[in-house]
Structures are given as structure tokens and as C-alpha cells.
Coordinates of C-alpha atoms and ligand atoms in Angstrom, one line a residue:
X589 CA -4.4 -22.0 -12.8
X590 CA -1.3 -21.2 -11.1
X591 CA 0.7 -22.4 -14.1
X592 CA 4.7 -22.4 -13.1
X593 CA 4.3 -21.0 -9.7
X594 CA 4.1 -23.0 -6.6
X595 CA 1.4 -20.5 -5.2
X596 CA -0.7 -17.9 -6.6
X597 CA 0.2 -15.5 -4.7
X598 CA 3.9 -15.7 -6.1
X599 CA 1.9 -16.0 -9.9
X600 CA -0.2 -12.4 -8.3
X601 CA 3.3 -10.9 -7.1
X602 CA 4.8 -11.6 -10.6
X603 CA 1.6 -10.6 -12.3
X604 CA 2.5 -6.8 -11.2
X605 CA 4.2 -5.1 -13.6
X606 CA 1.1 -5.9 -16.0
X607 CA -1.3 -5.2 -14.2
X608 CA -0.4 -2.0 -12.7
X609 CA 0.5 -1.0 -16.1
X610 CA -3.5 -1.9 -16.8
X611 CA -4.6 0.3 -14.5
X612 CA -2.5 2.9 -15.2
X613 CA -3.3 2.9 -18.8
X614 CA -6.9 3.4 -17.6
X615 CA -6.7 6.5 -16.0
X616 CA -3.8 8.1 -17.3
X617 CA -3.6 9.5 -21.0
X618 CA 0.3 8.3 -20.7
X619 CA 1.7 9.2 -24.3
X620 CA 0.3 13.3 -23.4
X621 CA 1.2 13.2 -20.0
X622 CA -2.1 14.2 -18.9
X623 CA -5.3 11.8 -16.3
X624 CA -7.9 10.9 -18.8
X625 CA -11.3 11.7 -18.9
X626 CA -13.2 9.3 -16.4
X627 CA -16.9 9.3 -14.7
X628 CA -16.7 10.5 -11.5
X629 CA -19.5 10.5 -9.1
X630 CA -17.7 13.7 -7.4
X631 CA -16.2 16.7 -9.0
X632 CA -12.3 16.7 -7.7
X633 CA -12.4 20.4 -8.1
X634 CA -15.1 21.4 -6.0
X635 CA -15.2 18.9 -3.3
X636 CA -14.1 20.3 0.2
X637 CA -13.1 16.6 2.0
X638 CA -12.8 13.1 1.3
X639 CA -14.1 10.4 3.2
X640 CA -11.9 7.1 2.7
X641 CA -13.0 4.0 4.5
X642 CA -11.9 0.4 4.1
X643 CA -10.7 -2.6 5.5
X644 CA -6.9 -4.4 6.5
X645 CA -4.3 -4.0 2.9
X646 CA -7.6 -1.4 1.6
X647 CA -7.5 0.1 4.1
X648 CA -3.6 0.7 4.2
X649 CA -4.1 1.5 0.6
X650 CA -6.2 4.2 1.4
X651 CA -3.7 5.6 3.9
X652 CA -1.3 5.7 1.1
X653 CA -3.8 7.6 -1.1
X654 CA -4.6 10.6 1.7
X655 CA -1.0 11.2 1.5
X656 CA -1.0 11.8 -2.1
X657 CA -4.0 13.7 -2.0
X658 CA -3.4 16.1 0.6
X659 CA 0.1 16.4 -0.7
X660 CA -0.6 16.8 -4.6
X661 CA -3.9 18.0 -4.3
X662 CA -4.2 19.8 -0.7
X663 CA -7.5 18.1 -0.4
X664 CA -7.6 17.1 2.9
X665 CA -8.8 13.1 3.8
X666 CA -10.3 11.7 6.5
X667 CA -9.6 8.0 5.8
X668 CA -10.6 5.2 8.8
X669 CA -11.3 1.6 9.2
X670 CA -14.6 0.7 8.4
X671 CA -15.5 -1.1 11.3
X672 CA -14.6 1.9 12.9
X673 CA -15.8 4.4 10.8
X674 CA -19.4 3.2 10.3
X675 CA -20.0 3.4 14.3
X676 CA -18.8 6.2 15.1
X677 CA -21.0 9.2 14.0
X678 CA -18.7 11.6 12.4
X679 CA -20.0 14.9 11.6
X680 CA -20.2 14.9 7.3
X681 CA -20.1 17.7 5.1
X682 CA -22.6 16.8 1.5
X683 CA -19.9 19.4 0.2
X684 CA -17.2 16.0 0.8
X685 CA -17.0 12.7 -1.3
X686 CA -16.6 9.4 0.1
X687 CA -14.3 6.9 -1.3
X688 CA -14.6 3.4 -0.1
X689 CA -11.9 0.9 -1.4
X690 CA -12.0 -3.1 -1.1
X691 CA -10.7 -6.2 -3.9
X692 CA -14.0 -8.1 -3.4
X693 CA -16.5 -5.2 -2.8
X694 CA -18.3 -7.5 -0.6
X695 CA -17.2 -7.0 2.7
X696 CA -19.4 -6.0 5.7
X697 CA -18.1 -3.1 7.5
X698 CA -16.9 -1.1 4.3
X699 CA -20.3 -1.8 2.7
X700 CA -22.2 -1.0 6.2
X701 CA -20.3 2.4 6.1
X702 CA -21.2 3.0 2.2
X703 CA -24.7 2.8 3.3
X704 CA -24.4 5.3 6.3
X705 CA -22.9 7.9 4.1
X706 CA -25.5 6.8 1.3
X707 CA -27.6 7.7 3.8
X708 CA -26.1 11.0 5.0
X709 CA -26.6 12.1 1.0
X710 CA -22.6 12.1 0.3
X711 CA -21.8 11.2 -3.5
X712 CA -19.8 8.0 -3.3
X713 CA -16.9 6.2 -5.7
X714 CA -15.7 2.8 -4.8
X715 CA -12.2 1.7 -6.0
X716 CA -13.2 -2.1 -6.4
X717 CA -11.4 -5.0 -8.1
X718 CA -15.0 -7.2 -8.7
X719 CA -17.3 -5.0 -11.1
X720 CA -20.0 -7.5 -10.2
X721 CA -20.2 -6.9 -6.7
X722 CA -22.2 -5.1 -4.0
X723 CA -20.2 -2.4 -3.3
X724 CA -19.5 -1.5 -7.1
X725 CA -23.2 -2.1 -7.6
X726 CA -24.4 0.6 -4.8
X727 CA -22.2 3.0 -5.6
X728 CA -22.5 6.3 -7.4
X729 CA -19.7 5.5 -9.5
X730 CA -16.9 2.9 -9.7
X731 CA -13.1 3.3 -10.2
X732 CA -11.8 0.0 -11.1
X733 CA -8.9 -1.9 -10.4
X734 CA -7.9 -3.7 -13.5
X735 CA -5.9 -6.5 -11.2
X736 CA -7.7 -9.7 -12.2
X737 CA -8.9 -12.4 -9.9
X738 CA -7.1 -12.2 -7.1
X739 CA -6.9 -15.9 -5.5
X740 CA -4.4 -15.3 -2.5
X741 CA -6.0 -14.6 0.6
X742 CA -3.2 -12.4 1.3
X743 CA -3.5 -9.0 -1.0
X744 CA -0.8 -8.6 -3.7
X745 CA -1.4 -7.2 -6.9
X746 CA -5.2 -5.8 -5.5
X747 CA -3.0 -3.2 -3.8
X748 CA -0.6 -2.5 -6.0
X749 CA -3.4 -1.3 -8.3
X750 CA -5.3 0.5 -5.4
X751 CA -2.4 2.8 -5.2
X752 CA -2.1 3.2 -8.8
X753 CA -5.8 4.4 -8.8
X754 CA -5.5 6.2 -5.9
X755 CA -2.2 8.0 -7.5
X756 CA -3.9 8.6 -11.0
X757 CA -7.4 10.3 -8.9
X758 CA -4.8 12.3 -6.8
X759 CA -2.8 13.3 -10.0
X760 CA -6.6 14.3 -11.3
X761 CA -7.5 16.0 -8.6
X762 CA -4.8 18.5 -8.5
X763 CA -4.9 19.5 -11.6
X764 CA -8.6 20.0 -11.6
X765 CA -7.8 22.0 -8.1
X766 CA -5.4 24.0 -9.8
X767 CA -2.8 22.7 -7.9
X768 CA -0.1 21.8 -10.6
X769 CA 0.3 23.0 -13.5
X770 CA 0.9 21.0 -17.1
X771 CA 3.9 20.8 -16.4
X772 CA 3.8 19.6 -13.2
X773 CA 0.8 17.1 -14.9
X774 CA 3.3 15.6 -17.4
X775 CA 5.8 15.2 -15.0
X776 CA 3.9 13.4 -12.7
X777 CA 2.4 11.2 -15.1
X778 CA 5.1 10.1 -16.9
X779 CA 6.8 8.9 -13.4
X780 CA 3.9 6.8 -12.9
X781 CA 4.1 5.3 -16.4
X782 CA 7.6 4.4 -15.5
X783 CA 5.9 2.0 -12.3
X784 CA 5.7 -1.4 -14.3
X785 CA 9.1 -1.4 -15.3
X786 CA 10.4 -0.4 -12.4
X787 CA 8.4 -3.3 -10.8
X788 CA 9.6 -5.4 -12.8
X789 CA 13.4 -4.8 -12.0
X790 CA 12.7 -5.2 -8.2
X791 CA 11.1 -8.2 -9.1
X792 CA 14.8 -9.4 -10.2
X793 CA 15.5 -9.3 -6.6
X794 CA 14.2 -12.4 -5.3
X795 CA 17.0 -14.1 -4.8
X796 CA 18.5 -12.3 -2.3
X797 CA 14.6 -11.3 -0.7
X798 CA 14.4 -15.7 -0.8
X799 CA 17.7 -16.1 1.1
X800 CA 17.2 -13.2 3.6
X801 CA 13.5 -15.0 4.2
X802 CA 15.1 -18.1 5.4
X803 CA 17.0 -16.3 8.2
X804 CA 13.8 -14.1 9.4
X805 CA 11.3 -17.7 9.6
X806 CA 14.2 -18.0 12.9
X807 CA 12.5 -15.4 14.7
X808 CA 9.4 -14.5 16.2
X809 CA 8.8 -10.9 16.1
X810 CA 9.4 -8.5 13.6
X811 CA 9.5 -4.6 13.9
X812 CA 8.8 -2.5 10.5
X813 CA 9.5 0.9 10.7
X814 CA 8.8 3.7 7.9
X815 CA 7.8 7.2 7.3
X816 CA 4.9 9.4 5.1
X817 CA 3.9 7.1 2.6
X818 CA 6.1 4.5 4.0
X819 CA 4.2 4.2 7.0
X820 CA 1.3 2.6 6.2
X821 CA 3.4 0.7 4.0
X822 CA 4.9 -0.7 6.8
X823 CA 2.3 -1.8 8.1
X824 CA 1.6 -3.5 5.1
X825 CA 4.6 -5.3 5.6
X826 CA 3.9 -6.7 9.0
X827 CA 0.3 -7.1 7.7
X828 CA 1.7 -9.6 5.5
X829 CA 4.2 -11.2 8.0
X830 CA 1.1 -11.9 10.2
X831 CA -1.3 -13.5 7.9
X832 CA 1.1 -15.5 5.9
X833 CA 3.9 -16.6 8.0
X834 CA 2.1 -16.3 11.7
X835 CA 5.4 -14.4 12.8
X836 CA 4.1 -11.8 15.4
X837 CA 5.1 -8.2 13.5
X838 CA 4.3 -4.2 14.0
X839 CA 4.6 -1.6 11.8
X840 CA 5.4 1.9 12.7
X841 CA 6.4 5.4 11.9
X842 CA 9.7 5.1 12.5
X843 CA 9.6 8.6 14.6
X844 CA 7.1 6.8 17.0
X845 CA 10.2 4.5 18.1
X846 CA 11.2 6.6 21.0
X847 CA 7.8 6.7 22.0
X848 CA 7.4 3.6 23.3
X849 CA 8.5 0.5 20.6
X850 CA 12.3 1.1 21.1
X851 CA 11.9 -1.1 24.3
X852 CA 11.5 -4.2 22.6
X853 CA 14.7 -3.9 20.9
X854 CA 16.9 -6.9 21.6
X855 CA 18.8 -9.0 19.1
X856 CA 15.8 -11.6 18.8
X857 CA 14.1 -8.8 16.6
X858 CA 14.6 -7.9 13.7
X859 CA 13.6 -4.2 12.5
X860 CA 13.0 -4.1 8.4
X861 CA 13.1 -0.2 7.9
X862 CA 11.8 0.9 4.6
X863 CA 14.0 4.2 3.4
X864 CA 14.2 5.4 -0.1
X865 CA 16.6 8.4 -0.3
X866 CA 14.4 11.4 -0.2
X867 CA 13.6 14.2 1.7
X868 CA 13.8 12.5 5.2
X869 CA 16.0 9.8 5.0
X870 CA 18.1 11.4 7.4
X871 CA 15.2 11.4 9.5
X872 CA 15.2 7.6 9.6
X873 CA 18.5 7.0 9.6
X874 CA 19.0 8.2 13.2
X875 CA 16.2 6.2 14.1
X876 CA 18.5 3.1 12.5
X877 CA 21.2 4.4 15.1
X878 CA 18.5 4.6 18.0
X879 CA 18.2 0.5 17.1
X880 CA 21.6 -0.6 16.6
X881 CA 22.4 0.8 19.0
X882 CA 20.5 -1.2 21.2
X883 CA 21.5 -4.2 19.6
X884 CA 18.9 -4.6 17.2
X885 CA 19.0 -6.2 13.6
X886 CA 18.6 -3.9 10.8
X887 CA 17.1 -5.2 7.7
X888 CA 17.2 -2.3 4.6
X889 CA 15.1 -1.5 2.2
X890 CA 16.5 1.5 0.2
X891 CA 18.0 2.3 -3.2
X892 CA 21.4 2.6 -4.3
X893 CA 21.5 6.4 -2.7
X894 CA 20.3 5.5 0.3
X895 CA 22.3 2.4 0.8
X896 CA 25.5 4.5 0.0
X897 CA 24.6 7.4 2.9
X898 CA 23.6 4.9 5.9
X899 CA 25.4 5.0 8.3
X900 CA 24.4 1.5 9.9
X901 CA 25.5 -1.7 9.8
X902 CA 22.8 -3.7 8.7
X903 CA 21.9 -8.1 8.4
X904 CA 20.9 -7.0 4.7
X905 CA 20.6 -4.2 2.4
X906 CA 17.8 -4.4 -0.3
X907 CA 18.5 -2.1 -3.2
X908 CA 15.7 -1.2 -5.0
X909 CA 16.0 1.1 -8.3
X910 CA 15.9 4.6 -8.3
X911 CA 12.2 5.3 -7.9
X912 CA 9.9 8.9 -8.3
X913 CA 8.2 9.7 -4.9
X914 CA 5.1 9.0 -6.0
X915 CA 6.0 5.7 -7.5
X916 CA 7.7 4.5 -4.4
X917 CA 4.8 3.0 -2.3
X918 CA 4.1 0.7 -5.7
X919 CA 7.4 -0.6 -6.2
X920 CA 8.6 -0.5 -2.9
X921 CA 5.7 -3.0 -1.9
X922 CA 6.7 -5.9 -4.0
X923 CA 9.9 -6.2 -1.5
X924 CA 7.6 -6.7 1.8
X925 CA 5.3 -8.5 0.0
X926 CA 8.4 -11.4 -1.5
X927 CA 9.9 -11.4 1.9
X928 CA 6.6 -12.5 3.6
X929 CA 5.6 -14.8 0.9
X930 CA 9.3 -16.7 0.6
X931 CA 9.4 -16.5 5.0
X932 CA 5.9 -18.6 4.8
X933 CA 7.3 -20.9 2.1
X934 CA 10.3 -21.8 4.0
X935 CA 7.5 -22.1 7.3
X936 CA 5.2 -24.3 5.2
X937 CA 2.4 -22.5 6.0
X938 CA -0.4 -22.5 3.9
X939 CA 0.5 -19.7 2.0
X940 CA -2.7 -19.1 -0.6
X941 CA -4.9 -20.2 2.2
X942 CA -3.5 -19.3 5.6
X943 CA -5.2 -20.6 8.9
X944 CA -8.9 -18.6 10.0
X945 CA -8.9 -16.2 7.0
X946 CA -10.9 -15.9 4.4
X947 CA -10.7 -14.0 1.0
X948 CA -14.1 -11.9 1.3
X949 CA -15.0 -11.1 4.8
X950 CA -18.7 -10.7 4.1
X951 CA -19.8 -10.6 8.4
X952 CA -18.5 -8.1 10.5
Ligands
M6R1321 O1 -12.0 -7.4 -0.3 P1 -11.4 -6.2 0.6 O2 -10.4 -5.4 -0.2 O3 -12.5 -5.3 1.1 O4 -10.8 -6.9 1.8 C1 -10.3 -6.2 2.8 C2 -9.4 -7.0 3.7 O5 -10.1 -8.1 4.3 C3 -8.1 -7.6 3.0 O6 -7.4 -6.5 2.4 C4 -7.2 -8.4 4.0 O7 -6.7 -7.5 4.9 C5 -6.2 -9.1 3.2 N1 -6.2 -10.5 3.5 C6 -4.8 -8.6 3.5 O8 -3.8 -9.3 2.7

């Protein structure tokens, strides 16, 4: 029931702040400021790798997550798309644990590459949103999303939550690793309990995210730039443009621009450039100049900081709150994710069921 929403993926967008605050609750003892005690099929402390494999917004999910873990944890991730990953014969360690992510826990390639490292005797979790599924059901142990059916073909509040398990494992892992300290713990657990309210007053923004869509269903390509955990998450973004709206879009690291991208700059493309204020928004920001100018259209995603420092003129600011680092890739999604559902609303596309996609991709 989609109740007052026009689709469900704008009910699963607004759904967010609950449901990430679900999954948090799950993992994270939030009122000691310390990751509850879970089943795990591998010990965080001992393991030497970790394997991530999975599928399109999973996938992305899981490129999030090796950020976080190698950062917070210095547990170093090997994380690859499972059509890839389950052809290509890479050398595994038993001391490593393999992590497979996916909403429906049915689909073919991340299941195909379960079974290869079932087979190769790694221990493996599966962050899954279906308990009843394959996946969940062949693996060693299961780390669930607590999102809900999620009807949308495009991934909303499935993701959301994969990066709010993926931040409460990586939170786990360091401490078992020795890596932070209690202090460091409560810290980093009480900015992650602060994720569903700060959700929910992004959320507030979709009046200006609805108007801005109107002007970017003009256009045909869309360039997304970010860096670290902004990356994949612009990738997300254009993920999303694609599926939803059929407008042709890339995401990048913005410091891969030179490198080849920067050619297509012209004023028919508009470049959405997602840059909290932190340690390398300076970084970013002259990649911002390297577009402009060229002519290019700057779209903004930053917080009130940020905004104040560029240097750029840009088509639109979006001003987030003031977010934690490691809350950022959660509340920072809901913006990509209302600008590519309004564009496809104002494209009347079929938003909850866009053309030759389907929900579970269960053949390779
Ligand atoms: O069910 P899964 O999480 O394994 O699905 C993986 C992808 O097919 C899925 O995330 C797909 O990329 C979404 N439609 C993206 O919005």
C-alpha cells in the first residue's frame, strides 16, 4: 500500500529515518555507546581480509563499507562485482571472511560467488534484507537489514540500511581489532545514532531537490563527481539517474576528471558534485573550478560550511545539515536519491517499475 505517496519509492525514501534507525538499534547498544553483541560467522578480530561481493546499489554499498573498514578498522577489503568476482579465480586466504550483500538475497551472480567461496572453505555473512531467501539461507550467518519490503525497483531505503550495517560491523570490528578505544567507541556510536534525525531534516529539502529536478529532466547527460566515501556514492547517484529517469549519467572520483571526463564538459551537462566540508573539500573544490571553467553547470551538494567556502558559482546549492563523517554516505544519499526520483516524475517514466528491470535479478 503506497498510502499518500504517488509511488513507493517516494513512500521507501520517506520511510528512512525509521528504518535506518531499526537497523541501527540492532547492532548498536546506542544508550552505552558501545556495537552489541551479534552472531557472527567470522571473528572481526582475527580475520586478516574481507571479501565483499555484490551486485549494482549492493554493490556500491559495499564500496562504501571497505572505506569504513579499512579506515576504522585497518582491515583491508577486497570488494568486487559479483559477476566479476565469481569468474575470476582470485587467490583466497581461509584466514579472510567473505561478506556478500544484496536486498533480495536471490540474485545469481552474488549467490554464484557465495558458493565459490563456500567452496574455497571461507566463513561467510550475508547483509540481506529477505531473511527467507537463498542467500540468507546458505550462509554461515546473516546480518539483516531491518528495511521492510522494498517494492521500488530502484534501491532506496535497502541501501540506506546496508550502510548502516556495514557502519555498525566496521564500528565492531575496530574495537574488537583494537583499533579505537571506548572512547573513540562512544563517539562513534552516538554519531550514528544521530543518522535518522538527521535524515529526516534533509528530507525537509524536497522542495527545492523537486524544483531543481524539473530543470535537469532538460538534459541528457549528467556528470556526478565525489571523493572517498563519496565516490561510490556518486555512482549511486547516476545509478539512479539511469534506471529511473533514462537520462545517460557517470559517476566519478572527482580527481579522475582530468584524466579523461573533463572533455565532455560543455554547458548541456550538468555536473552534481557531492562535497560535505571535511578533510578534502578543498580537494574538490578546484576540481569545481576545473568545470566552470569550462562552462560547465555546477549542481552542489554540501552543507552549510561547505556552501560558505566555495568558491564557484553554481545552478543550485543543496544544504544538507551538518553531518559526522561517518554518517555522511547515509544522509547524503537521500539527496541523489529525491533528485532522481522527482527528475523521473516530471519524465513520466515508470518510476516503481522502470522499462527492462526487474526487482530480483535471479539469471546472470
Ligand atoms: O537484491 P540485490 O540487492 O542483490 O540486487 C542488486 C541489484 O540488482 C540492485 O541493487 C539494483 O542495482 C537496483 N535496481 C539499483 O537501484
Amino acid at each position: 500500500d503506497k498510502g499518500n505517496y504517488r509511488h513507493f519509492m517516494e513512500k521507501e525514501i520517506y520511510e528512512q529515518p525509521e528504518v535506518v534507525s531499526h537497523t541501527l538499534a540492532h547492532y548498536l547498544d546506542l544508550a552505552n555507546g558501545v556495537a552489541k553483541e551479534f552472531d557472527t560467522p567470522f571473528d572481526f578480530g582475527k580475520i586478516d581480509r574481507l571479501a565483499i561481493s555484490a551486485c549494482g546499489t549492493a554493490y556500491l554499498a559495499g564500496l562504501i563499507g571497505k572505506y569504513w573498514f579499512e579506515r576504522y578498522a585497518r582491515l583491508p577489503v577486497d570488494i568486487d562485482i559479483a559477476s566479476e568476482f565469481r569468474y575470476r579465480e582470485m587467490p583466497l586466504s581461509k584466514e579472510s571472511g567473505a561478506l556478500f550483500i544484496s536486498q533480495s538475497g536471490e540474485t545469481a551472480d552474488t549467490l554464484a560467488s557465495l558458493r565459490y567461496c563456500r567452496q574455497e572453505g571461507l566463513p561467510i555473512g550475508a547483509i540481506v534484507n529477505v531473511r527467507e531467501s537463498t542467500i540468507a539461507r546458505e550462509s554461515d550467518g546473516v546480518f539483516p537489514t531491518l528495511a521492510g519490503p522494498e517494492i521500488g525497483v530502484a534501491s532506496t531505503k535497502a541501501f540506506t540500511c546496508q550502510l548502516s550495517v556495514l557502519a555498525s560491523l566496521a564500528v565492531k570490528a575496530a574495537a574488537a581489532r583494537g583499533k579505537i578505544d571506548k572512547d573513540q567507541e562512544k563517539r562513534l556510536v552516538r554519531q550514528l545514532s544521530e543518522a535518522p534525525k538527521l535524515a529526516n531534516q534533509t528530507l525537509k529539502l524536497s522542495d527545492q531537490i523537486e524544483k531543481l529536478a524539473r530543470d535537469l529532466s532538460h538534459y541528457k547527460h549528467v556528470l556526478y563527481l565525489g571523493r572517498d566515501t563519496n565516490f561510490p556514492l556518486a555512482m549511486e547517484g547516476a545509478l539512479k539517474l539511469k534506471e529511473i529517469s533514462y537520462i545517460h549519467a557517470e559517476g566519478y572520483a572527482a580527481g579522475e576528471l582530468k584524466h579523461g571526463p573533463i572533455a565532455l564538459i560543455d554547458e548541456q551537462m550538468p555536473v552534481i558534485v557531492i562535497a560535505p566540508y571535511d578533510r578534502i573539500f578543498d580537494k574538490t573544490v578546484s576540481n569545481m573550478q576545473e568545470v566552470a571553467a569550462r562552462g560547465g553547470k555546477i549542481i552542489l551538494i554540501t552543507d552549510a560550511k561547505g556552501a560558505a567556502h566555495s568558491t564557484v558559482d553554481t545552478l543550485d546549492t543543496i544544504v544538507v545539515p551538518d553531518v559526522p563523517e561517518i554518517v555522511a554516505p547515509i544522509v547524503y544519499s537521500l539527496p541523489i536519491q529525491m533528485l532522481a526520483y522527482y527528475t523521473a516524475v516530471f519524465m513520466g517514466t515508470d518510476v516503481d517499475q522502470p522499462r527492462n528491470l526487474a526487482k530480483s535479478v535471479t539469471v546472470e
